[in-house]
Coordinates of C-alpha atoms in Angstrom, one line a residue:
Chain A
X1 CA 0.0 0.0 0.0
X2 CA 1.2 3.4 -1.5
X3 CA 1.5 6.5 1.2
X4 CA 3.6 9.1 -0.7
X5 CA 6.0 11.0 1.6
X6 CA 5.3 14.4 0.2
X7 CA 1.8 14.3 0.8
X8 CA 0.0 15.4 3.9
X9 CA -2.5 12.9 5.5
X10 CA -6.2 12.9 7.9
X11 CA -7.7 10.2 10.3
X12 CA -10.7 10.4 8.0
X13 CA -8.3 8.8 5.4
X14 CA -7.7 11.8 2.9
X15 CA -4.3 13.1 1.8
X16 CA -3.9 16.8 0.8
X17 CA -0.9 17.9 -1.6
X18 CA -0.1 21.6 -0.8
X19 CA 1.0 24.3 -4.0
X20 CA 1.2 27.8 -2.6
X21 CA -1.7 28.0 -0.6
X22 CA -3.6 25.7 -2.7
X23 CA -4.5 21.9 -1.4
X24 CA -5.3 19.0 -3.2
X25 CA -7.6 16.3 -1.5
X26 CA -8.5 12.7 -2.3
X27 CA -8.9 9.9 -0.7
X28 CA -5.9 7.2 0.5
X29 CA -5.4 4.0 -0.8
X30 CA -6.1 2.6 2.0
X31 CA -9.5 4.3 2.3
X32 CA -10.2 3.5 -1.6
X33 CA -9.8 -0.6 -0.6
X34 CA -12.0 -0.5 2.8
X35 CA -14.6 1.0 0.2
X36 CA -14.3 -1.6 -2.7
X37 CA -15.5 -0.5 -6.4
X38 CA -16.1 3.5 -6.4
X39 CA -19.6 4.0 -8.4
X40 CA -20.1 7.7 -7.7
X41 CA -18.7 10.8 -6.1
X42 CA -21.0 13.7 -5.1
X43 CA -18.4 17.1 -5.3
X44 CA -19.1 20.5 -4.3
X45 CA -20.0 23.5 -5.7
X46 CA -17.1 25.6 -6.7
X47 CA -16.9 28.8 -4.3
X48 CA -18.2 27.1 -1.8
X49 CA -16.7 27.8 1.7
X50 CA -15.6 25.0 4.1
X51 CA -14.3 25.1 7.3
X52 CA -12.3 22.2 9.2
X53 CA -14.4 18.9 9.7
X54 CA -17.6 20.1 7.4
X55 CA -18.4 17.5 5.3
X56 CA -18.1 18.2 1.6
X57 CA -18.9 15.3 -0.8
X58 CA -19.9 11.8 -0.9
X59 CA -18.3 8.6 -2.0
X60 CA -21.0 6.1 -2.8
X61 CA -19.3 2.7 -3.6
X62 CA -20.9 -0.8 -4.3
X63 CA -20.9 -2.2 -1.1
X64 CA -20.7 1.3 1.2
X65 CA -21.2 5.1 1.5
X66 CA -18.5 7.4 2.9
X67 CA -18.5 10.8 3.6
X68 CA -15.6 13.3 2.8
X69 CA -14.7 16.1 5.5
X70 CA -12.6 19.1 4.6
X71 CA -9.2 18.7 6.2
X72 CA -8.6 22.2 6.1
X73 CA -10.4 26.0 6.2
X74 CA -10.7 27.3 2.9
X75 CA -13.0 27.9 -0.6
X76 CA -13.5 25.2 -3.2
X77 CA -11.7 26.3 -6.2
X78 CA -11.8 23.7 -8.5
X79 CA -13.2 20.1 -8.5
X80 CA -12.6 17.0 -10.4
X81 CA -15.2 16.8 -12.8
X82 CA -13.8 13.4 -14.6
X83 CA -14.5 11.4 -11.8
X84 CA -18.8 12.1 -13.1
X85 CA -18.1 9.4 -15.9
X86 CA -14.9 8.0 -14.6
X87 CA -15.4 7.5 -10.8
X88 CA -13.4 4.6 -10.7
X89 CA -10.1 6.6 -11.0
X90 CA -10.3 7.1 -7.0
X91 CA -9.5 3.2 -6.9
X92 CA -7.1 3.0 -9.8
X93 CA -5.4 6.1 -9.4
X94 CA -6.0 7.2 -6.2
X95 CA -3.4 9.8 -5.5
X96 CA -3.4 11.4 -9.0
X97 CA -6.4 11.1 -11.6
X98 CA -8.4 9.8 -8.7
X99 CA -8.3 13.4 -6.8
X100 CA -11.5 15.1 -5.7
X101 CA -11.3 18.8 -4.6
X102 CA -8.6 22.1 -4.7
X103 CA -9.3 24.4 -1.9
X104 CA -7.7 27.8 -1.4
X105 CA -6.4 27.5 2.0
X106 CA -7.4 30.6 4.4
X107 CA -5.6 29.5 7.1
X108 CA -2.0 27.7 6.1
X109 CA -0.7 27.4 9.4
X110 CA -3.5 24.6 10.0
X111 CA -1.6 22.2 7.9
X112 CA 0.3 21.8 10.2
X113 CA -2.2 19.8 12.1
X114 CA -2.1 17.0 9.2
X115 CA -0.1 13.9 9.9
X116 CA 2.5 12.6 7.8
X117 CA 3.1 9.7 5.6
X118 CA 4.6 7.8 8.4
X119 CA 2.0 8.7 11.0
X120 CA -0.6 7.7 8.7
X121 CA 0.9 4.5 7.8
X122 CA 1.0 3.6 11.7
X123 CA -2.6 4.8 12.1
X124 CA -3.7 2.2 9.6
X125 CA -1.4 -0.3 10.1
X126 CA 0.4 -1.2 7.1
Chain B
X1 CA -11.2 -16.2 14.4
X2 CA -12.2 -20.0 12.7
X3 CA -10.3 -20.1 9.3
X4 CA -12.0 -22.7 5.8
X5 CA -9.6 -25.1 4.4
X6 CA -9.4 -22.7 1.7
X7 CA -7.3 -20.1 3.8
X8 CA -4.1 -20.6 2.6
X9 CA -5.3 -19.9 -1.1
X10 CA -7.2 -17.0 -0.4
X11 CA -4.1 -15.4 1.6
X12 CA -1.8 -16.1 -1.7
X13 CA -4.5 -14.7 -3.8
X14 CA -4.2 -11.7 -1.7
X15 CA -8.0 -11.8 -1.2
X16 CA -9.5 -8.7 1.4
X17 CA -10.4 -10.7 4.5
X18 CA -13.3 -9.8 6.7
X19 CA -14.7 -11.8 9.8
X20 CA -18.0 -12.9 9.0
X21 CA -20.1 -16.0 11.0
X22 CA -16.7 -16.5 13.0
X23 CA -14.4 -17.5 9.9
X24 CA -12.1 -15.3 8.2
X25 CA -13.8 -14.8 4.8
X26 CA -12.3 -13.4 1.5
X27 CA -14.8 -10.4 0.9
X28 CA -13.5 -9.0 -2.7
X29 CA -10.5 -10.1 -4.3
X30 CA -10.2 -7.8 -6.9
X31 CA -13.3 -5.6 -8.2
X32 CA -16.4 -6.1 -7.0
X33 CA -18.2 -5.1 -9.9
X34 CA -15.7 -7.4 -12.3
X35 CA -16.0 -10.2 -9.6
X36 CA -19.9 -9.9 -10.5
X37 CA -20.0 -9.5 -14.5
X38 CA -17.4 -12.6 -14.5
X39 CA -19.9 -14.7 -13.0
X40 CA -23.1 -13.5 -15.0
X41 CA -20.7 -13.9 -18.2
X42 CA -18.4 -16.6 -17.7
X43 CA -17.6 -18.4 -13.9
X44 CA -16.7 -17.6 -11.1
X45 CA -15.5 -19.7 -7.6
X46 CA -17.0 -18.9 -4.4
X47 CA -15.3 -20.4 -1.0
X48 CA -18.8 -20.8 1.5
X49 CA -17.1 -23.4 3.5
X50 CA -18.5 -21.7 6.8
X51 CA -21.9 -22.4 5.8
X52 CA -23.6 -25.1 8.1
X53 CA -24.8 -28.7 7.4
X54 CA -27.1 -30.6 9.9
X55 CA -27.6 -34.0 9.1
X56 CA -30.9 -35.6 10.3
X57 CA -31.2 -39.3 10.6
X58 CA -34.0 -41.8 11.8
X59 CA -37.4 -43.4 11.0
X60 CA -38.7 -40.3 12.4
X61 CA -37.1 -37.9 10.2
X62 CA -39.4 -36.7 7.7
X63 CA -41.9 -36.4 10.2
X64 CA -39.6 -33.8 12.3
X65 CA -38.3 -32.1 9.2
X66 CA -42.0 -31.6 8.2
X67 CA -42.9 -30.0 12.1
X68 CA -39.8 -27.9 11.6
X69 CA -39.9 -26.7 8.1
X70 CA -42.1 -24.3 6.2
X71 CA -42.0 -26.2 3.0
X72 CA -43.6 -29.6 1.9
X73 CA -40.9 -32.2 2.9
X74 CA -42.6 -34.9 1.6
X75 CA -42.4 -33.8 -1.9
X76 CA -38.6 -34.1 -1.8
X77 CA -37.4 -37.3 -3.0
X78 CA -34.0 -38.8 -3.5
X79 CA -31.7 -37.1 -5.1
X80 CA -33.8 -33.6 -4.7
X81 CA -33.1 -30.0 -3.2
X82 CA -35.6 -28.2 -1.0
X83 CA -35.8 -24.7 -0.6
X84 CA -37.3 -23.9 3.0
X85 CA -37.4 -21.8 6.2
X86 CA -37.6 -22.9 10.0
X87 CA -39.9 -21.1 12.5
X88 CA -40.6 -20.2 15.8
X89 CA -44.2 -20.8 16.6
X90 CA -44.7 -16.9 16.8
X91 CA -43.9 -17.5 12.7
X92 CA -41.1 -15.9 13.1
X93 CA -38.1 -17.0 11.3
X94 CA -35.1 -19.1 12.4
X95 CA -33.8 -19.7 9.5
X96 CA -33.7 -20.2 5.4
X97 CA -32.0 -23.1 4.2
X98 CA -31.8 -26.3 1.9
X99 CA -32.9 -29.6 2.5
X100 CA -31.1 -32.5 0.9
X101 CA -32.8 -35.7 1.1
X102 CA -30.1 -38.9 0.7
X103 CA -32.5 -41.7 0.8
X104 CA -31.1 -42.5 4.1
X105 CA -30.8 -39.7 5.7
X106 CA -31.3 -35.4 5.4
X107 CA -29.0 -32.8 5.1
X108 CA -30.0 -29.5 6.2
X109 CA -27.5 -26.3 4.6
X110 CA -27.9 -23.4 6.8
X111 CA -26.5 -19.8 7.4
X112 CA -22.9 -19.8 9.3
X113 CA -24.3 -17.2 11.5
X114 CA -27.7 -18.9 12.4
X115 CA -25.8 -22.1 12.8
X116 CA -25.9 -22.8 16.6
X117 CA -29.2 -21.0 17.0
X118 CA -30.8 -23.5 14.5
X119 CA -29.5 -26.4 16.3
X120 CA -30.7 -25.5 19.6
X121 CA -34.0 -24.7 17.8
X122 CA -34.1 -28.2 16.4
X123 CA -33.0 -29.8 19.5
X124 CA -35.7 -28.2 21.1
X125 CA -38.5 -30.0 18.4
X126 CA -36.6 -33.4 19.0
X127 CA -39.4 -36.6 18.9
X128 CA -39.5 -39.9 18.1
X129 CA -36.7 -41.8 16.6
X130 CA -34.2 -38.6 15.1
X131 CA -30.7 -38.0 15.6
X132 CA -28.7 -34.6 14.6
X133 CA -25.5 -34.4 13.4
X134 CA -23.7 -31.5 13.2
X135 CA -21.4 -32.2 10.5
X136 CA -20.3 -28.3 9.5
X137 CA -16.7 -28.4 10.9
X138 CA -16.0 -31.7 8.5
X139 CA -17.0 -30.4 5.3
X140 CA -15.6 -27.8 2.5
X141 CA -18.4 -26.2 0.4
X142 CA -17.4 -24.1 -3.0
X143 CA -20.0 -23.2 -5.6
X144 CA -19.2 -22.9 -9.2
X145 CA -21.4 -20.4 -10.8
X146 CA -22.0 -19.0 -14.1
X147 CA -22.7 -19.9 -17.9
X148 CA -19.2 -21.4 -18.0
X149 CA -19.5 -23.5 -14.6
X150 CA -21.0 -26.6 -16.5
X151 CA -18.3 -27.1 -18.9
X152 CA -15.7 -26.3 -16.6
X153 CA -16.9 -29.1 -14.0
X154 CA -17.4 -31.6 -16.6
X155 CA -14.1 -31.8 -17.4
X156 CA -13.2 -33.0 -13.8
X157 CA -15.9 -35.7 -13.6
X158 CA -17.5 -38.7 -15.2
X159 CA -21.1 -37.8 -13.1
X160 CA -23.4 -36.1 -16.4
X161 CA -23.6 -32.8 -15.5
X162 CA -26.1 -31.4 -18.2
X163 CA -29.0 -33.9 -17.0
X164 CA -29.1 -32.7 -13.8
X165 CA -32.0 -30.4 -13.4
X166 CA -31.7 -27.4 -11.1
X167 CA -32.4 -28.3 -7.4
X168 CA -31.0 -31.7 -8.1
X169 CA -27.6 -33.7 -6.5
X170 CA -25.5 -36.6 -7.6
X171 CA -22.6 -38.1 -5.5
X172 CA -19.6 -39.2 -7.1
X173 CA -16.0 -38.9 -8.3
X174 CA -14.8 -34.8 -9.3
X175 CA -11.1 -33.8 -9.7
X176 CA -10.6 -37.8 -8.6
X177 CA -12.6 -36.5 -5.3
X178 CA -15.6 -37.9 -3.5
X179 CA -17.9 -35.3 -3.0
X180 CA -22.0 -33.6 -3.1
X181 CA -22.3 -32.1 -6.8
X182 CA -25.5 -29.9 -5.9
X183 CA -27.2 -28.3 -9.3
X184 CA -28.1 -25.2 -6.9
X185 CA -26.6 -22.1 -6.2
X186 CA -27.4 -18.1 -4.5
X187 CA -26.8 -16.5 -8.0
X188 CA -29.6 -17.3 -10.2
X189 CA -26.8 -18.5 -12.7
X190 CA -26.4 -22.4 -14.2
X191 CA -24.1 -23.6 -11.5
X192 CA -23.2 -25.9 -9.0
X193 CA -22.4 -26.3 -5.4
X194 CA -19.6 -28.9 -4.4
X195 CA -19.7 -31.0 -0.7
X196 CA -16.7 -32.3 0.0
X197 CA -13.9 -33.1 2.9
X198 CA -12.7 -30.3 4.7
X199 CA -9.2 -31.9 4.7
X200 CA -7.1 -29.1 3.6
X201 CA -4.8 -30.9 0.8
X202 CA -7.9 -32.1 -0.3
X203 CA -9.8 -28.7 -0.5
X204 CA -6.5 -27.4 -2.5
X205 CA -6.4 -30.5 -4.7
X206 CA -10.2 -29.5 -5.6
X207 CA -9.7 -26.4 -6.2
X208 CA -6.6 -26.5 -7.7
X209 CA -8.4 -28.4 -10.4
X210 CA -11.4 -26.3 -11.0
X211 CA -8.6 -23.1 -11.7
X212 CA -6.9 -25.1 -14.3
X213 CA -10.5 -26.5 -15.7
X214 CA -11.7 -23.4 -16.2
X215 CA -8.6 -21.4 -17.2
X216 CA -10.4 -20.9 -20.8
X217 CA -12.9 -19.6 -19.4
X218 CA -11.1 -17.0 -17.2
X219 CA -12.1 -18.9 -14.4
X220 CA -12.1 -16.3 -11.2
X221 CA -12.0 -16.9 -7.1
X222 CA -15.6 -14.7 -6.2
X223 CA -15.7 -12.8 -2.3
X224 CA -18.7 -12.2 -0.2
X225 CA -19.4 -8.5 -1.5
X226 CA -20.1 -9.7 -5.2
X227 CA -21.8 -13.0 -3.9
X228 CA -24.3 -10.7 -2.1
X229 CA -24.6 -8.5 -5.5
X230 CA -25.7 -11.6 -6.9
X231 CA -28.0 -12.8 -4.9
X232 CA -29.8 -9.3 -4.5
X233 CA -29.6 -8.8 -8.2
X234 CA -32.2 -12.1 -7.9
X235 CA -34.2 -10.7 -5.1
X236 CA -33.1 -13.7 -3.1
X237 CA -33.5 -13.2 0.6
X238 CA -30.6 -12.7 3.1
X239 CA -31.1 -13.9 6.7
X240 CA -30.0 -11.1 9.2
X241 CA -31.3 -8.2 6.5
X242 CA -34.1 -8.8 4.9
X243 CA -35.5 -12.1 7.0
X244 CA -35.2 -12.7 10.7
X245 CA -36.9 -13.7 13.8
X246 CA -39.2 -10.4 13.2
X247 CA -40.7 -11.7 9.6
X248 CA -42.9 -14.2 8.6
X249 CA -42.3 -16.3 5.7
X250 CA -45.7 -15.0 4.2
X251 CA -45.1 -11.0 4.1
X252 CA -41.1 -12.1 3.0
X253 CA -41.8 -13.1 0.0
X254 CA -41.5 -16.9 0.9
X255 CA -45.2 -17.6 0.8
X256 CA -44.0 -20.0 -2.2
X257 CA -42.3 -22.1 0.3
X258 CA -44.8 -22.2 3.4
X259 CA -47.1 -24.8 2.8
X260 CA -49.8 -23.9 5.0
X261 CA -51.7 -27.0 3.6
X262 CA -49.0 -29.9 4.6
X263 CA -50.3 -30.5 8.1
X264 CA -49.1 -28.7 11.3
X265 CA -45.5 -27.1 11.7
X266 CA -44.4 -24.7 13.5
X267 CA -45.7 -20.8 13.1
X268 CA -48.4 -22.7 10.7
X269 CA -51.3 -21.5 13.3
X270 CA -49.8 -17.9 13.8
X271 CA -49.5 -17.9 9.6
X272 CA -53.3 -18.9 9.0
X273 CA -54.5 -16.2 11.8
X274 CA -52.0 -13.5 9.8
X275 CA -53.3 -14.7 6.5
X276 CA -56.9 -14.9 7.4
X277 CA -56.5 -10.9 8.9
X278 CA -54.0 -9.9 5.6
X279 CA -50.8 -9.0 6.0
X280 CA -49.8 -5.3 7.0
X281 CA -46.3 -5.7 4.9
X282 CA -44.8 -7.3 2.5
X283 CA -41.1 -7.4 1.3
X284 CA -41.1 -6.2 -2.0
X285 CA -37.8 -5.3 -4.5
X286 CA -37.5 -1.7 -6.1
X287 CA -35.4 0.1 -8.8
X288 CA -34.0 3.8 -8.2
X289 CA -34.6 6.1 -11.3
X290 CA -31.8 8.4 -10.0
X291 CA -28.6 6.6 -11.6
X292 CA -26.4 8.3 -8.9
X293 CA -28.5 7.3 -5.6
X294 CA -27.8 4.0 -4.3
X295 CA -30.3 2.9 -1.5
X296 CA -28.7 1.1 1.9
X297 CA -29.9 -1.2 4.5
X298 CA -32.0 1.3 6.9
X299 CA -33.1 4.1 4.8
X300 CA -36.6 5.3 4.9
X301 CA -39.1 4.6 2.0
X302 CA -41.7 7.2 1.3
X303 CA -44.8 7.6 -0.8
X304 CA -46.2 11.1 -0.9
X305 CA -44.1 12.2 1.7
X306 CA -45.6 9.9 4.0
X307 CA -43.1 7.0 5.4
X308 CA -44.4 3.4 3.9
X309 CA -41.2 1.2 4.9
X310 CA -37.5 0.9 5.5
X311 CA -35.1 -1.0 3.3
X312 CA -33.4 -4.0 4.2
X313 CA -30.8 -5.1 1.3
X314 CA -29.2 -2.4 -1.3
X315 CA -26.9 -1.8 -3.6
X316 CA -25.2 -0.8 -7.2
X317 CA -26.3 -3.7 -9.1
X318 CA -23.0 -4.0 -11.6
X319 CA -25.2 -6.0 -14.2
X320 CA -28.2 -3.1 -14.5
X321 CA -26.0 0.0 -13.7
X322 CA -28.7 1.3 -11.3
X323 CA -29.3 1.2 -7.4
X324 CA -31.1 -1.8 -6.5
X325 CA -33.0 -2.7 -2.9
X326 CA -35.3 -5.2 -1.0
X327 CA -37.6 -3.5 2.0
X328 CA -40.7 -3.9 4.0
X329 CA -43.6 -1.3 2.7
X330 CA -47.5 -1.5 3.7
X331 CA -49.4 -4.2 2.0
X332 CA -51.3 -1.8 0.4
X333 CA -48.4 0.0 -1.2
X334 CA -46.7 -3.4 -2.4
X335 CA -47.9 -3.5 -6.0
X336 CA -45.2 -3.9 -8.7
X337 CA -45.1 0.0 -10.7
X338 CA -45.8 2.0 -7.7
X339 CA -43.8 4.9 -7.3
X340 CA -41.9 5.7 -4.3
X341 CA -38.7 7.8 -2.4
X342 CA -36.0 6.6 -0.8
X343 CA -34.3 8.8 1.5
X344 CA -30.5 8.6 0.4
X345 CA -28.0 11.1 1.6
X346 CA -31.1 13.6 2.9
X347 CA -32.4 13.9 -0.5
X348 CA -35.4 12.0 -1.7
X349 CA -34.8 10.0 -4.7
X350 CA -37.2 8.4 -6.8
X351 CA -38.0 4.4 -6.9
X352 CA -40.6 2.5 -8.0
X353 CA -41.4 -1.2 -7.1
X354 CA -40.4 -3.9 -9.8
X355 CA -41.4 -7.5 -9.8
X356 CA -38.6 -10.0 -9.3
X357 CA -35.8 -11.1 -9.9
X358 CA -34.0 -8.0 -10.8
X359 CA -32.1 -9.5 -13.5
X360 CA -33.5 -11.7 -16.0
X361 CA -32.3 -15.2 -16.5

């Protein structure tokens, strides 16, 4: 199982990927097996404002539903719309075609609440 | 954690393990969704070792299997498979299961998780000259399903595997091992279920053999998550979500296989009284128009606005691309066309109530 070191990581099982004082979120591998085949990911609105811990979106896979929380304080500046015909990508590609949201971070100094790859990998147990 | 004689493979396969009945089981090897189409297409291997199997012997015997099950035991001859249920007398059910009858004795195939409950249940009804044998621990069960399953199994046996008719089993020889070749299955598909040892080398040997007979036909190991697909895609019941000791055969769906006419069993006089007064709900099988909702076990149903039932089984059904459910609505709101909400993610999305199965065979 694949926990890149340069990204940043959540208990909820996201990983964010920091440019500037934009973030990148998606989901981790390890949270893209516990759900099994990904058949649908409900994104938000662009411009919309979310604040630590609000929940944002919706991963409905075969076998379970999952909700995803914004790691960080922020606007929704861009989302990925390929994942409407191609949701599968978040098990495939789960780090790169497979990500979900780009928020414009208000606060940076919260990323420092993130864990890191190695953290994460202990929190999980792999 | 109890582990099937098919452990070992399943941890080479790299299969995603979850404990289920008190047995490590292989959940999904691979997709879900693939592990589903490759059985409707081709065939697929599912490991359901941990299921139970009661055997029921004595002069007695049909007479007790007749108190304790809903269905018409005395219809099943030799070399036949009944589907049936066992009840409480308050008609509520115990458990769903297959009956085998050997000529000399029963078999009874029940859920893993119901296993020691249905025992005790049984043990409770005991008369006359019957004797119970729990035999689950000693035998390996796999089923073979899918279009392909028939002429990947003939290949590994001399038994005549396109004469036997569907709730139908033959003893004999396969991959050079004595086993139960069952013409039954949980996904609605030609296929076959395979009794055997539970002898590990033997279990490996077995299916060892199956893998390289159906290598042609991209033979593939099948987990839990697609078998339940599968089985909901048929609008078969599942003990524990959409049957338990709080439904009745009748408003499940399994009126078919309550013979209310056999004589007395148990729930029978609870049944005719619910019958007599009509039943308040029945289980019925619904489609969501919404292509991106997908209805779960516990989400309201609604008609009007008004709550009508809760669902018990759902999912994305890989063969129609569309959310799929079982659930309990008011009798009066059962018929097949009506139009109903589920409540999915706070949002009400549209369903409407489809005659099974699902999928079409």
């Amino acid at each position: 199982m694949i926990f890149p070191e340069n990204l940043k990581y959540t208990k909820d099982h996201e990983w964010l990927s920091l440019e500037g004082d934009t973030g990148t979120i998606g989901v981790t591998d390890y949270a893209q097996g516990e759900l099994g085949d990904v058949v649908f990911v409900e994104l938000p609105t662009v411009g919309k404002e979310v604040k630590v811990g609000d929940i944002f979106g919706t991963i409905e896979a075969v076998k379970a539903v999952s909700d995803l929380f914004s790691p960080l304080t922020g606007v929704v500046v861009e989302v990925n719309s390929k994942l409407e015909s191609e949701p599968e990508l978040v098990n495939s590609e789960p780090y790169k075609g497979g990500w979900m949201v780009k928020i414009k971070l208000s606060n940076s100094s919260e990323v420092s609440t993130l864990l890191d790859s190695e953290s994460y990998r202990a929190l999980v147990g792999h | 954690m109890k582990r099937t004689s098919f452990y070992k493979i399943y941890k080479e396969l790299n299969a995603k393990l979850v404990p289920f009945a008190g047995f490590d089981m292989p959940v999904q090897y691979r997709s879900i969704i693939d592990e589903t189409l490759a059985v409707r297409k081709s065939v697929g291997v599912f490991d359901v070792s941990h299921m139970g199997e009661i055997e029921i012997y004595g002069s007695d015997a049909l007479a007790f299997i007749q108190i304790v099950t809903t269905n018409d035991a005395s219809k099943l001859t030799p070399g036949k498979v009944q589907y049936s249920a066992m009840c409480f007398n308050d008609s509520g059910i115990v458990d769903d299961m297959l009956v085998y009858n050997f000529g000399t004795h029963y078999m009874l195939v029940v859920n893993a998780s119901n296993k020691d409950k249905d025992f005790d249940w049984l043990k409770e009804n005991l008369f006359g000259d019957v004797k119970l044998v729990d035999k689950s621990d000693e035998i390996a069960l796999i089923a073979v399903q899918g279009p392909n399953s028939l002429l990947t199994l003939q290949k590994l046996t001399g038994v005549n595997l396109s004469d036997m008719k569907y709730y139908t089993f033959a003893t004999g020889k396969l991959a050079d091992v004595e086993m139960i070749i069952s013409r039954t299955g949980y996904t609605g598909e030609l296929g076959f279920e395979l009794y055997f040892t539970s002898d590990i080398a033997i279990s490996e040997k077995v299916w060892n053999a199956i893998f390289e007979a159906g290598k042609e036909f991209n033979i593939e190991p099948i987990g839990l998550a697609a078998r339940d697909t599968l089985r909901l895609e048929m609008g078969f019941c599942l003990y524990g979500n959409d049957i338990d000791q709080t439904t009745n055969p009748l408003e499940s769906g399994l009126g078919w296989i309550t013979k209310l006419d056999k004589g007395n069993f148990n729930g029978r006089d609870v049944m005719l009284k619910l019958k007599s007064e009509g039943l308040k709900r029945r289980l019925v099988g619904f489609e969501v128009e919404d292509k991106k909702a997908f209805p779960r076990k516990g989400y309201e149903i609604f008609i009007n606005g008004n709550p009508v039932g809760i669902v018990t089984s759902g999912t994305f059904s890989p063969t129609l691309d569309a959310g799929i459910g079982l659930g309990f609505v008011d009798a009066n709101k059962s018929e097949p066309g009506t139009q109903i909400s589920i409540k999915i993610r706070n949002q009400e999305a549209k369903a409407k109530i489809v005659k099974l199965p699902f999928v079409n065979k």
